[in-house]
PDB file of C-alpha atoms in Angstrom:
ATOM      1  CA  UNK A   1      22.847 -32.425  12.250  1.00 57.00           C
ATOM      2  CA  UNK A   2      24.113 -28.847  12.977  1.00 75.00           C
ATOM      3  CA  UNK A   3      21.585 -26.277  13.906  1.00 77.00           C
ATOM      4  CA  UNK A   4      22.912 -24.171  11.498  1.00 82.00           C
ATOM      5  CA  UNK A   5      21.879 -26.246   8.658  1.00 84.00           C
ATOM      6  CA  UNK A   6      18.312 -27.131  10.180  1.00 83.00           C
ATOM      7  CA  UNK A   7      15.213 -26.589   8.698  1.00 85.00           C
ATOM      8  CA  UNK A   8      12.145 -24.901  10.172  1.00 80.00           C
ATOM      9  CA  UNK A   9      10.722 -28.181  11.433  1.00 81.00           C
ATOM     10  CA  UNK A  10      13.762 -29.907  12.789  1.00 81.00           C
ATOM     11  CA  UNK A  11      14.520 -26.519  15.021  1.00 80.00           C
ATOM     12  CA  UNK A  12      10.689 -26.687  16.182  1.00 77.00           C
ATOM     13  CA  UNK A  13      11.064 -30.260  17.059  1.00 76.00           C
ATOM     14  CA  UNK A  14      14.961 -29.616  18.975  1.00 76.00           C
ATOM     15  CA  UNK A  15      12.761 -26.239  20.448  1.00 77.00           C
ATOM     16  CA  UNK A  16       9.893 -28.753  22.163  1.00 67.00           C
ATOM     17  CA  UNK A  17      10.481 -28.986  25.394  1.00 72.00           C
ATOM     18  CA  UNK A  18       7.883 -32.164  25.853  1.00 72.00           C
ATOM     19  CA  UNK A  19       7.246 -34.918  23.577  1.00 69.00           C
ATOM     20  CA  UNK A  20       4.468 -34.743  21.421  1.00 71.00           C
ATOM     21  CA  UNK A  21       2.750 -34.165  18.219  1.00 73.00           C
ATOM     22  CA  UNK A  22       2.840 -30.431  16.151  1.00 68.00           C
ATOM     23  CA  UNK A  23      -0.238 -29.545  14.729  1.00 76.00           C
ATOM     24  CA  UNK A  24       0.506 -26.436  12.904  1.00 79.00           C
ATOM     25  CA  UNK A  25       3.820 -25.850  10.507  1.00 78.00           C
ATOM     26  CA  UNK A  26       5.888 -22.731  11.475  1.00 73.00           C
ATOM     27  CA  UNK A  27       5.205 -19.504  10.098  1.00 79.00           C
ATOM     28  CA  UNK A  28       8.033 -18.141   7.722  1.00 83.00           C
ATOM     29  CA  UNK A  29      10.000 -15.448   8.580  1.00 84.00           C
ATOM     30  CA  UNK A  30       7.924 -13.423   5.222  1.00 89.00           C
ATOM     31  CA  UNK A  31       4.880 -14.156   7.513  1.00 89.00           C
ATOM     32  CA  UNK A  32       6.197 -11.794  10.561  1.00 86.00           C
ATOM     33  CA  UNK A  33       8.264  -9.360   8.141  1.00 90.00           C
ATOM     34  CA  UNK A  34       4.418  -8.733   7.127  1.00 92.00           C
ATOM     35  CA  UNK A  35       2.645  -8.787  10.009  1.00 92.00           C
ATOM     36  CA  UNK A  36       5.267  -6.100  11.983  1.00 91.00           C
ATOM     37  CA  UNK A  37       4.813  -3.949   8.596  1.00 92.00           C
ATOM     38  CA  UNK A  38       1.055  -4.077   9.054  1.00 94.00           C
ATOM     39  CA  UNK A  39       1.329  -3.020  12.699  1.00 93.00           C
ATOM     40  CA  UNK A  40       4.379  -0.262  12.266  1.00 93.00           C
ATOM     41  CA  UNK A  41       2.146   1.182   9.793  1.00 91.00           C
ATOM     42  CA  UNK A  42       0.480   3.744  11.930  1.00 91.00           C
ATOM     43  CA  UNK A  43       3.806   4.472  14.263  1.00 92.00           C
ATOM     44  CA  UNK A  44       6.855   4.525  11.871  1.00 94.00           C
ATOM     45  CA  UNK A  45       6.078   3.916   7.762  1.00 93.00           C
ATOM     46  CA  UNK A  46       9.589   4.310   7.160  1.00 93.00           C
ATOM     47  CA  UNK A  47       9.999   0.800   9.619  1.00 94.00           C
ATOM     48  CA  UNK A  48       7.056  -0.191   7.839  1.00 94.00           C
ATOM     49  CA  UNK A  49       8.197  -0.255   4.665  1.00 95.00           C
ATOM     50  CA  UNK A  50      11.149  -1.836   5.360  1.00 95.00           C
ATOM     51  CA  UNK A  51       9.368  -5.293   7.192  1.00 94.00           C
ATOM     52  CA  UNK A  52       7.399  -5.112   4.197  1.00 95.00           C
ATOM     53  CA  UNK A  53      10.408  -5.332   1.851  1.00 94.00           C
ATOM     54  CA  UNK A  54      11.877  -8.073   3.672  1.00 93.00           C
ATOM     55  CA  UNK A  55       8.553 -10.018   3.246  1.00 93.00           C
ATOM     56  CA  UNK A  56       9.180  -9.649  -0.484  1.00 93.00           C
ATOM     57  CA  UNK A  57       6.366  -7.056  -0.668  1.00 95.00           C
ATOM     58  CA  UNK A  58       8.034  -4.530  -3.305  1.00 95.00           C
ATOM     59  CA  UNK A  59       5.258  -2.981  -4.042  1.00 95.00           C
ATOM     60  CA  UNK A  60       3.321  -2.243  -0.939  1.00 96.00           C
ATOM     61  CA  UNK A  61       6.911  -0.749   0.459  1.00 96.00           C
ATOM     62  CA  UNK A  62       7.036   0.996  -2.628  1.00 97.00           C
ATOM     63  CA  UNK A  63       3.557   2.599  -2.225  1.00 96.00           C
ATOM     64  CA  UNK A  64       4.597   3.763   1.324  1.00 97.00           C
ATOM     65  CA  UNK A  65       7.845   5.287   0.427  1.00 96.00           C
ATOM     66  CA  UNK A  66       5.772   6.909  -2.622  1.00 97.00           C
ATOM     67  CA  UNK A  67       3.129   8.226   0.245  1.00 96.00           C
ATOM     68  CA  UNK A  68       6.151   9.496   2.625  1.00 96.00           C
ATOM     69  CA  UNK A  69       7.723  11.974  -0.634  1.00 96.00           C
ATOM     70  CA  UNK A  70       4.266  13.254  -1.108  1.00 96.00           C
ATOM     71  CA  UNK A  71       4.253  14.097   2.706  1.00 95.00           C
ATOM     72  CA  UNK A  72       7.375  15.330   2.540  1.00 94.00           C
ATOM     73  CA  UNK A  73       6.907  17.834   0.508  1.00 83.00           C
ATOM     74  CA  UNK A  74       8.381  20.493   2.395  1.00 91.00           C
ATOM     75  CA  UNK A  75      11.364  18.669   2.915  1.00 96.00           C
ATOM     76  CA  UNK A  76      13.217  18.715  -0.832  1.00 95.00           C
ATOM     77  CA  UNK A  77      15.815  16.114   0.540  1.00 96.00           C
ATOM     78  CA  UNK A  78      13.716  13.792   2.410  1.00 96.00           C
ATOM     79  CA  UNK A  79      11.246  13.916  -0.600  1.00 96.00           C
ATOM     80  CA  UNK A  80      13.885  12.823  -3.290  1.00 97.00           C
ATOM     81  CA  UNK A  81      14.992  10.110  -1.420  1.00 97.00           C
ATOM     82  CA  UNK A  82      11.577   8.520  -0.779  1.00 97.00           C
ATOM     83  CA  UNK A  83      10.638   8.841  -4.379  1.00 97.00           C
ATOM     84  CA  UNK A  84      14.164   6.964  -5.375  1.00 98.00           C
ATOM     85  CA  UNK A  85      13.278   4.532  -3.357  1.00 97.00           C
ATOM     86  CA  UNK A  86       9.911   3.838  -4.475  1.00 97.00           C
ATOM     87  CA  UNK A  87      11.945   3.633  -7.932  1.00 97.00           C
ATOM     88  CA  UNK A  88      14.311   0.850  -7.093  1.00 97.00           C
ATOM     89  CA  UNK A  89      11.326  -1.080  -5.470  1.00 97.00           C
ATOM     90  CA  UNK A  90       9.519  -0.249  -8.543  1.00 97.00           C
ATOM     91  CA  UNK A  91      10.584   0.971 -11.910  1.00 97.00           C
ATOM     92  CA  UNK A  92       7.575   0.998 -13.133  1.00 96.00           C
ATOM     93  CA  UNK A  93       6.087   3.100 -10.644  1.00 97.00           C
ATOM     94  CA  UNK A  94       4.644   5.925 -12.803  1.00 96.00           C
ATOM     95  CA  UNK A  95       3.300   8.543 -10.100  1.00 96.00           C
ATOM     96  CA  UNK A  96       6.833   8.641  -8.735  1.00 97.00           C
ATOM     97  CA  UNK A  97       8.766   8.871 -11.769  1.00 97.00           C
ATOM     98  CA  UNK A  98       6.397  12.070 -12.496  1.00 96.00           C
ATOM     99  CA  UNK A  99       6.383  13.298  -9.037  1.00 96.00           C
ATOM    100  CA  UNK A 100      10.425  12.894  -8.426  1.00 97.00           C
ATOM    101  CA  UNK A 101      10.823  14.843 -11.922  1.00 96.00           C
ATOM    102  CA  UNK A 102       8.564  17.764 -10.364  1.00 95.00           C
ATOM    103  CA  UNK A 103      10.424  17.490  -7.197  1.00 96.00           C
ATOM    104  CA  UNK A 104      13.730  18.397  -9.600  1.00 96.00           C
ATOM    105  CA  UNK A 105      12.035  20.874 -11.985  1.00 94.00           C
ATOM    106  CA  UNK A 106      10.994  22.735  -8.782  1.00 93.00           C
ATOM    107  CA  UNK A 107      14.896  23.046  -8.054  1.00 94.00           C
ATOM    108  CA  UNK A 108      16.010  23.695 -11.311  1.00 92.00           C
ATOM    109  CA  UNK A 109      17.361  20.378 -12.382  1.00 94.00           C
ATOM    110  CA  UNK A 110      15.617  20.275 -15.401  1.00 93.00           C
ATOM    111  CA  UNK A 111      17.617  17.486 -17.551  1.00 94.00           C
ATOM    112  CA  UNK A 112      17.022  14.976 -14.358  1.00 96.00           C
ATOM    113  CA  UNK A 113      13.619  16.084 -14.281  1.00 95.00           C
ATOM    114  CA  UNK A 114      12.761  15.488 -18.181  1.00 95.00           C
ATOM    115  CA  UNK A 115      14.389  11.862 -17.379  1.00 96.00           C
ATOM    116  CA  UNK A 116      11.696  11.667 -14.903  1.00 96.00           C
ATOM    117  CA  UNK A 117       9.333  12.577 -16.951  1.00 95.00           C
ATOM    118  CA  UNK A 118       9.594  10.490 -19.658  1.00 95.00           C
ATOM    119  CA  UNK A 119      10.036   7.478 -17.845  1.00 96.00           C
ATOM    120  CA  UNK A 120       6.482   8.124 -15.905  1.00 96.00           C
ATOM    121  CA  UNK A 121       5.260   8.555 -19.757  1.00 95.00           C
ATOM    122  CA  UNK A 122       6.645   5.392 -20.704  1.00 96.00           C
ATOM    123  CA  UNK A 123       5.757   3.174 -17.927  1.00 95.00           C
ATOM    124  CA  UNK A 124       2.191   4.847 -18.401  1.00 95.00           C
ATOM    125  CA  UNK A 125       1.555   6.401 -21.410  1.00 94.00           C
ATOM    126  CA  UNK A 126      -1.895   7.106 -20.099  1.00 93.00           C
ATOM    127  CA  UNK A 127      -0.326   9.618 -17.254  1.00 90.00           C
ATOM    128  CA  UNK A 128      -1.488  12.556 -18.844  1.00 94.00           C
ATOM    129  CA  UNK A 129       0.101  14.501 -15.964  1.00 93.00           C
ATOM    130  CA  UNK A 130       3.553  13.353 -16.898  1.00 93.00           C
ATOM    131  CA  UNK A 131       2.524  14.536 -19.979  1.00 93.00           C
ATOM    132  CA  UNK A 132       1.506  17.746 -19.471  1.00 94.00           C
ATOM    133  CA  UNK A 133       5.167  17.849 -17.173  1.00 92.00           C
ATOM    134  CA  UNK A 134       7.093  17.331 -20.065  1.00 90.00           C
ATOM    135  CA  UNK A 135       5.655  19.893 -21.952  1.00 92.00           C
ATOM    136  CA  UNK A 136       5.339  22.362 -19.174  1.00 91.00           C
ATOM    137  CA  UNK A 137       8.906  21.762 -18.641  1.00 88.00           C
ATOM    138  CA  UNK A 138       9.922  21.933 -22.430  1.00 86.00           C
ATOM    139  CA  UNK A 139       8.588  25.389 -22.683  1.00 87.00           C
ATOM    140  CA  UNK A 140      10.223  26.245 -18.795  1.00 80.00           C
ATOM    141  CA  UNK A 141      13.452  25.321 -21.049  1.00 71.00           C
TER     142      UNK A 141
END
């Protein structure tokens, strides 16, 4: 059988050096992607977030994308680009919908931001800051 088709237990058992018996499976590759997330955390959350994606955990690497636009926030650029991310990780990621579209009222782009802002409405029509975005934005207009 070529290694390249192996499964996680036949590559343990070719990796053995002695003969014996395994007690414990493997850990999947989602199980380190996590665990370097968790410990990147504190040192890089850009890193972070992306271990954390490749562990198939959207949503925490959405969160910390979310957290790095709000820290951003003198940085336009860097900003916008965290809170698009935090979209495509999560669409319905309300609080970055509504924060994105105040990130683009701020620079005039008002159409992009009203996008914004109705999408945060619709993917929580309890967000009464999105709300109160629109219509702060509708009367900007």
């Amino acid at each position: 059988l070529p290694l390249t088709q192996a499964s996680d237990d036949q590559l343990r058992d070719y990796a053995a050096p002695y003969a014996g018996q395994w007690y414990t499976k493997p850990h999947s590759p989602a199980t380190l992607h996590e665990y370097l997330g968790e410990k990147m955390h504190p040192y890089d959350r850009l890193a972070s977030a992306f271990y954390y994606e490749q562990a198939g955990l959207v949503g925490t690497a959405a969160r910390i994308h979310y957290d790095v636009g709000m820290a951003a926030s003198q940085q336009p650029a860097q900003a916008e680009r965290a809170f698009r991310k935090a979209i495509a990780l999560n669409p319905a990621f309300a609080k970055a919908h509504n924060n994105l579209g105040a990130l683009l009222a701020n620079q005039k782009r008002f159409a992009e931001a009203a996008s914004c802002f109705e999408m945060a409405v619709k993917q929580d029509p309890a967000n009464e800051n999105a709300r109160l975005n629109l219509k702060l934005l509708e009367q900007m207009r």
